[in-house]
Amino acid sequence: MKKIYVTLSAVALCLTSCKKEEKMDNGDAVMNDTVTTEEPAPKMAMDSAAMAQAWQAYMTPGDMHKLMTDEEGKWNCDMTFWMGPDAPAEKQTAGCEIEMILGGRYQKSTYSGDMMGMPFEGIATLAFDNVSNEFTSTWIDNMGTGMMVLKGTYNGNTRTTTLEGSAVDPATKQPKKIREIYEIVDENTRKMQMFETPKGGSEYKSMELVMTRK
């Protein structure tokens, strides 16, 4: 903690120098050498053993990674889309192959099928951070040039992961909020629901995906 002593209150806020010039009644100037400081105690650095233990815990797959590993394999995907709050439902089908990468630390899902009369390809990644205790999901596909990033947590009671983020609407060029609910229905069934909130609008259900293991 710094202790600061000065002769004149007018220079009490000037902390950039340990020497201040004071004006005397006769116009002469003297140097004030009464400013003293105490250096803060150095922070104790983490020892190498503790640091190694922290990194080991960070990099070791846990229960959430086991949940992701359980989904490895090939899946059929039945998709329903809504282009707006009052738009009719549109249905598509696709295939998905899920694999764990980088030593079982991340999940990669590759989707393929047809969308609006065109070949469709998409790639999703899913990570669980052992330190922040949250999931991060990314999505890219050949129907755009952006990346959607969502973050959220898992509820063991309902076996659902709720993720939230944002994306830019290609039509309006405005940001929209994204909310996703991913449910482990049973060993061979997964259900994903996506909700969008356009800027200045209300949330609506934009997508439902039901995955069944092949």
PDB file of C-alpha atoms in Angstrom, residues 36-151:
ATOM      1  CA  THR A  36       7.757   7.910   0.098  1.00  0.00           C
ATOM      2  CA  THR A  37       6.387   4.733  -1.386  1.00  0.00           C
ATOM      3  CA  GLU A  38       6.284   1.102  -0.413  1.00  0.00           C
ATOM      4  CA  GLU A  39       6.544  -1.439  -3.229  1.00  0.00           C
ATOM      5  CA  PRO A  40       3.654  -3.965  -3.300  1.00  0.00           C
ATOM      6  CA  ALA A  41       4.566  -7.460  -2.262  1.00  0.00           C
ATOM      7  CA  PRO A  42       5.184  -9.697  -5.290  1.00  0.00           C
ATOM      8  CA  LYS A  43       2.412 -12.149  -6.129  1.00  0.00           C
ATOM      9  CA  MET A  44       3.185 -15.745  -5.376  1.00  0.00           C
ATOM     10  CA  ALA A  45       3.550 -17.651  -8.645  1.00  0.00           C
ATOM     11  CA  MET A  46       1.818 -21.021  -9.008  1.00  0.00           C
ATOM     12  CA  ASP A  47       4.357 -23.787  -8.555  1.00  0.00           C
ATOM     13  CA  SER A  48       5.003 -26.134 -11.450  1.00  0.00           C
ATOM     14  CA  ALA A  49       3.262 -29.101  -9.825  1.00  0.00           C
ATOM     15  CA  ALA A  50       0.036 -27.137  -9.233  1.00  0.00           C
ATOM     16  CA  MET A  51       0.149 -25.752 -12.747  1.00  0.00           C
ATOM     17  CA  ALA A  52       0.605 -29.218 -14.223  1.00  0.00           C
ATOM     18  CA  GLN A  53      -2.322 -30.492 -12.142  1.00  0.00           C
ATOM     19  CA  ALA A  54      -4.559 -27.621 -13.352  1.00  0.00           C
ATOM     20  CA  TRP A  55      -3.740 -28.287 -16.997  1.00  0.00           C
ATOM     21  CA  GLN A  56      -4.272 -32.022 -16.527  1.00  0.00           C
ATOM     22  CA  ALA A  57      -7.774 -31.379 -15.158  1.00  0.00           C
ATOM     23  CA  TYR A  58      -8.485 -28.966 -18.013  1.00  0.00           C
ATOM     24  CA  MET A  59      -7.464 -31.399 -20.753  1.00  0.00           C
ATOM     25  CA  THR A  60      -8.960 -34.638 -19.369  1.00  0.00           C
ATOM     26  CA  PRO A  61     -12.331 -35.670 -20.894  1.00  0.00           C
ATOM     27  CA  GLY A  62     -15.066 -36.079 -18.274  1.00  0.00           C
ATOM     28  CA  ASP A  63     -18.725 -36.998 -17.964  1.00  0.00           C
ATOM     29  CA  MET A  64     -19.929 -34.456 -20.523  1.00  0.00           C
ATOM     30  CA  HIS A  65     -17.416 -35.755 -23.048  1.00  0.00           C
ATOM     31  CA  LYS A  66     -18.754 -39.265 -22.378  1.00  0.00           C
ATOM     32  CA  LEU A  67     -22.231 -38.022 -23.347  1.00  0.00           C
ATOM     33  CA  MET A  68     -20.817 -36.732 -26.618  1.00  0.00           C
ATOM     34  CA  THR A  69     -18.939 -39.977 -27.233  1.00  0.00           C
ATOM     35  CA  ASP A  70     -22.177 -41.942 -26.842  1.00  0.00           C
ATOM     36  CA  GLU A  71     -23.449 -40.222 -30.009  1.00  0.00           C
ATOM     37  CA  GLU A  72     -20.697 -41.478 -32.314  1.00  0.00           C
ATOM     38  CA  GLY A  73     -22.031 -43.167 -35.421  1.00  0.00           C
ATOM     39  CA  LYS A  74     -24.477 -42.519 -38.261  1.00  0.00           C
ATOM     40  CA  TRP A  75     -27.897 -40.925 -37.837  1.00  0.00           C
ATOM     41  CA  ASN A  76     -31.006 -40.205 -39.922  1.00  0.00           C
ATOM     42  CA  CYS A  77     -32.243 -36.624 -39.641  1.00  0.00           C
ATOM     43  CA  ASP A  78     -35.848 -35.517 -40.106  1.00  0.00           C
ATOM     44  CA  MET A  79     -35.933 -31.727 -40.265  1.00  0.00           C
ATOM     45  CA  THR A  80     -38.846 -29.282 -40.113  1.00  0.00           C
ATOM     46  CA  PHE A  81     -38.319 -25.581 -40.909  1.00  0.00           C
ATOM     47  CA  TRP A  82     -40.388 -22.447 -40.443  1.00  0.00           C
ATOM     48  CA  MET A  83     -39.136 -19.406 -42.398  1.00  0.00           C
ATOM     49  CA  GLY A  84     -41.120 -17.011 -40.194  1.00  0.00           C
ATOM     50  CA  PRO A  85     -43.669 -16.854 -37.351  1.00  0.00           C
ATOM     51  CA  ASP A  86     -46.623 -17.452 -39.699  1.00  0.00           C
ATOM     52  CA  ALA A  87     -44.835 -19.438 -42.410  1.00  0.00           C
ATOM     53  CA  PRO A  88     -45.925 -23.000 -43.241  1.00  0.00           C
ATOM     54  CA  ALA A  89     -43.728 -25.892 -42.156  1.00  0.00           C
ATOM     55  CA  GLU A  90     -41.231 -27.278 -44.662  1.00  0.00           C
ATOM     56  CA  LYS A  91     -39.741 -30.743 -44.274  1.00  0.00           C
ATOM     57  CA  GLN A  92     -36.366 -32.123 -45.353  1.00  0.00           C
ATOM     58  CA  THR A  93     -34.285 -35.200 -44.616  1.00  0.00           C
ATOM     59  CA  ALA A  94     -30.538 -35.575 -44.253  1.00  0.00           C
ATOM     60  CA  GLY A  95     -27.865 -37.897 -42.934  1.00  0.00           C
ATOM     61  CA  CYS A  96     -25.383 -37.196 -40.159  1.00  0.00           C
ATOM     62  CA  GLU A  97     -22.153 -38.841 -39.061  1.00  0.00           C
ATOM     63  CA  ILE A  98     -20.811 -38.023 -35.600  1.00  0.00           C
ATOM     64  CA  GLU A  99     -17.244 -38.624 -34.447  1.00  0.00           C
ATOM     65  CA  MET A 100     -15.065 -37.581 -31.540  1.00  0.00           C
ATOM     66  CA  ILE A 101     -11.808 -35.828 -32.445  1.00  0.00           C
ATOM     67  CA  LEU A 102      -8.591 -34.717 -30.740  1.00  0.00           C
ATOM     68  CA  GLY A 103      -8.478 -37.566 -28.276  1.00  0.00           C
ATOM     69  CA  GLY A 104     -12.169 -37.574 -27.408  1.00  0.00           C
ATOM     70  CA  ARG A 105     -12.220 -33.916 -26.413  1.00  0.00           C
ATOM     71  CA  TYR A 106     -14.487 -32.515 -29.136  1.00  0.00           C
ATOM     72  CA  GLN A 107     -17.428 -33.748 -31.151  1.00  0.00           C
ATOM     73  CA  LYS A 108     -17.655 -33.233 -34.908  1.00  0.00           C
ATOM     74  CA  SER A 109     -20.905 -33.811 -36.826  1.00  0.00           C
ATOM     75  CA  THR A 110     -21.034 -33.861 -40.621  1.00  0.00           C
ATOM     76  CA  TYR A 111     -24.442 -33.429 -42.270  1.00  0.00           C
ATOM     77  CA  SER A 112     -25.369 -34.061 -45.910  1.00  0.00           C
ATOM     78  CA  GLY A 113     -28.601 -34.069 -47.900  1.00  0.00           C
ATOM     79  CA  ASP A 114     -30.728 -31.782 -50.069  1.00  0.00           C
ATOM     80  CA  MET A 115     -32.004 -28.350 -49.151  1.00  0.00           C
ATOM     81  CA  MET A 116     -34.305 -26.234 -51.341  1.00  0.00           C
ATOM     82  CA  GLY A 117     -33.422 -28.381 -54.338  1.00  0.00           C
ATOM     83  CA  MET A 118     -29.655 -28.065 -53.812  1.00  0.00           C
ATOM     84  CA  PRO A 119     -27.035 -30.366 -52.287  1.00  0.00           C
ATOM     85  CA  PHE A 120     -26.558 -29.503 -48.629  1.00  0.00           C
ATOM     86  CA  GLU A 121     -23.477 -29.939 -46.443  1.00  0.00           C
ATOM     87  CA  GLY A 122     -22.990 -28.769 -42.881  1.00  0.00           C
ATOM     88  CA  ILE A 123     -20.438 -29.241 -40.112  1.00  0.00           C
ATOM     89  CA  ALA A 124     -21.062 -28.793 -36.399  1.00  0.00           C
ATOM     90  CA  THR A 125     -18.542 -28.919 -33.573  1.00  0.00           C
ATOM     91  CA  LEU A 126     -19.310 -29.255 -29.882  1.00  0.00           C
ATOM     92  CA  ALA A 127     -16.974 -28.617 -26.971  1.00  0.00           C
ATOM     93  CA  PHE A 128     -17.353 -28.830 -23.213  1.00  0.00           C
ATOM     94  CA  ASP A 129     -14.989 -26.614 -21.236  1.00  0.00           C
ATOM     95  CA  ASN A 130     -13.934 -28.246 -17.959  1.00  0.00           C
ATOM     96  CA  VAL A 131     -13.108 -24.845 -16.459  1.00  0.00           C
ATOM     97  CA  SER A 132     -16.173 -22.779 -17.405  1.00  0.00           C
ATOM     98  CA  ASN A 133     -18.496 -25.822 -17.221  1.00  0.00           C
ATOM     99  CA  GLU A 134     -20.294 -24.811 -20.400  1.00  0.00           C
ATOM    100  CA  PHE A 135     -20.817 -26.115 -23.906  1.00  0.00           C
ATOM    101  CA  THR A 136     -19.827 -24.239 -27.060  1.00  0.00           C
ATOM    102  CA  SER A 137     -21.407 -25.201 -30.380  1.00  0.00           C
ATOM    103  CA  THR A 138     -20.377 -23.991 -33.831  1.00  0.00           C
ATOM    104  CA  TRP A 139     -22.131 -24.423 -37.168  1.00  0.00           C
ATOM    105  CA  ILE A 140     -21.055 -23.827 -40.774  1.00  0.00           C
ATOM    106  CA  ASP A 141     -22.644 -24.992 -44.039  1.00  0.00           C
ATOM    107  CA  ASN A 142     -22.541 -24.474 -47.798  1.00  0.00           C
ATOM    108  CA  MET A 143     -25.713 -22.337 -47.694  1.00  0.00           C
ATOM    109  CA  GLY A 144     -23.819 -19.329 -46.314  1.00  0.00           C
ATOM    110  CA  THR A 145     -20.426 -17.884 -45.420  1.00  0.00           C
ATOM    111  CA  GLY A 146     -20.864 -17.174 -41.710  1.00  0.00           C
ATOM    112  CA  MET A 147     -20.429 -19.184 -38.533  1.00  0.00           C
ATOM    113  CA  MET A 148     -22.995 -19.552 -35.782  1.00  0.00           C
ATOM    114  CA  VAL A 149     -21.621 -19.853 -32.251  1.00  0.00           C
ATOM    115  CA  LEU A 150     -23.828 -20.836 -29.307  1.00  0.00           C
ATOM    116  CA  LYS A 151     -22.983 -21.360 -25.636  1.00  0.00           C
TER     117      LYS A 151
END
